[in-house]
Amino acid sequence: LLGVSGLIVFGIVQLDDVTRIIRASGATFALLFGGMVVARTLGPTGIFEFLGDFYLRKTGGSGKRLLLGLVMLVAPLCVFLPNATTVLLLAPVVVRVCRVLEIDVVPPLILTAVISNSAGLLTLVGDPATFLVGSSINMTFVQYLYRVAPGGLMILLVVVSLLPWIMKDVWNKKFVLPADLKPRSLQHVALAALALGVLLLMILLFLFGDGLPVPIAPAAASIVACSLALLVIQGMAVEPVGDVLRDIDWKTMVFLACMFILVEAFTKTGLLHKFGGLLSQSFGSNLVAAAWFCLEE
């Protein structure tokens, strides 16, 4: 934010540029905002704690099942919901499981972050970066599943295959589950049913929205689901709508907006064009080598 302020003060980026950039990135922000609201609507139902308790009991005291179960818990949620929000909602659950089993919370939390990022590659809406790239070339949700999702699946498989080595201490460990461990129940069953219905509708619109008589893009589907989720919260009167909006991950939204403006500054000053020219001179048509260079840098 300070960097963007500096660019505006020194005249590198004008306020008109900022407005234009935010308007051009509206689909990305709509997708994120809608997904965050839907995920936050599930919070009061206790469904994440319910899943965490089910996950804890299914580990059976096995470190191997603990790590594999964490992958199975995190990956499906991060496929359709914003990674940052999902991790924030799941982190307390992971911490509770680790404390019950009396193990270090750091490795499971790191694994949660890695899996959330990897699972975000499985769909067009799983991560802001994938949505930006996919939407810029007019790739639909289903096209992304065919062309890019297999790469994300390969990354997940690689991460899982490395777990016995990179988290060997947890993988080989045996735990004793507490004898008084009781299954948790959902706190608001009706709200949970309606919120899950909204989530299911959003997923269906992601999959089939482009084929409707009036096409519904992923960003529009996210806003539709967001509106329904807020109506559910208002109608069920479990908590004020303002509390839901307050808990949205605004820091991520501001961060992304600032990053878009910084990229525009690089483009406007010609630095991005010069960097592209240097890559072209250095690597020619070898796109694989150029991609590896960018990743390493």
mmCIF file with all atom_site columns, C-alpha atoms in Angstrom, residues 44-47 185-189:
data_model
loop_
_atom_site.group_PDB
_atom_site.id
_atom_site.type_symbol
_atom_site.label_atom_id
_atom_site.label_alt_id
_atom_site.label_comp_id
_atom_site.label_asym_id
_atom_site.label_entity_id
_atom_site.label_seq_id
_atom_site.pdbx_PDB_ins_code
_atom_site.Cartn_x
_atom_site.Cartn_y
_atom_site.Cartn_z
_atom_site.occupancy
_atom_site.B_iso_or_equiv
_atom_site.pdbx_formal_charge
_atom_site.auth_seq_id
_atom_site.auth_comp_id
_atom_site.auth_asym_id
_atom_site.auth_atom_id
_atom_site.pdbx_PDB_model_num
ATOM 1 C CA . PRO A 1 44  ? -21.417 -20.412 12.507 1.00 0.00 ? 44  PRO A CA 1
ATOM 2 C CA . THR A 1 45  ? -22.782 -23.857 11.620 1.00 0.00 ? 45  THR A CA 1
ATOM 3 C CA . GLY A 1 46  ? -19.806 -25.569 13.252 1.00 0.00 ? 46  GLY A CA 1
ATOM 4 C CA . ILE A 1 47  ? -19.307 -27.684 10.142 1.00 0.00 ? 47  ILE A CA 1
ATOM 5 C CA . SER A 1 185 ? -22.727 -32.061 16.356 1.00 0.00 ? 185 SER A CA 1
ATOM 6 C CA . LEU A 1 186 ? -23.677 -29.200 14.068 1.00 0.00 ? 186 LEU A CA 1
ATOM 7 C CA . GLN A 1 187 ? -24.757 -26.065 15.919 1.00 0.00 ? 187 GLN A CA 1
ATOM 8 C CA . HIS A 1 188 ? -27.344 -24.790 13.411 1.00 0.00 ? 188 HIS A CA 1
ATOM 9 C CA . VAL A 1 189 ? -28.578 -27.641 11.251 1.00 0.00 ? 189 VAL A CA 1
#
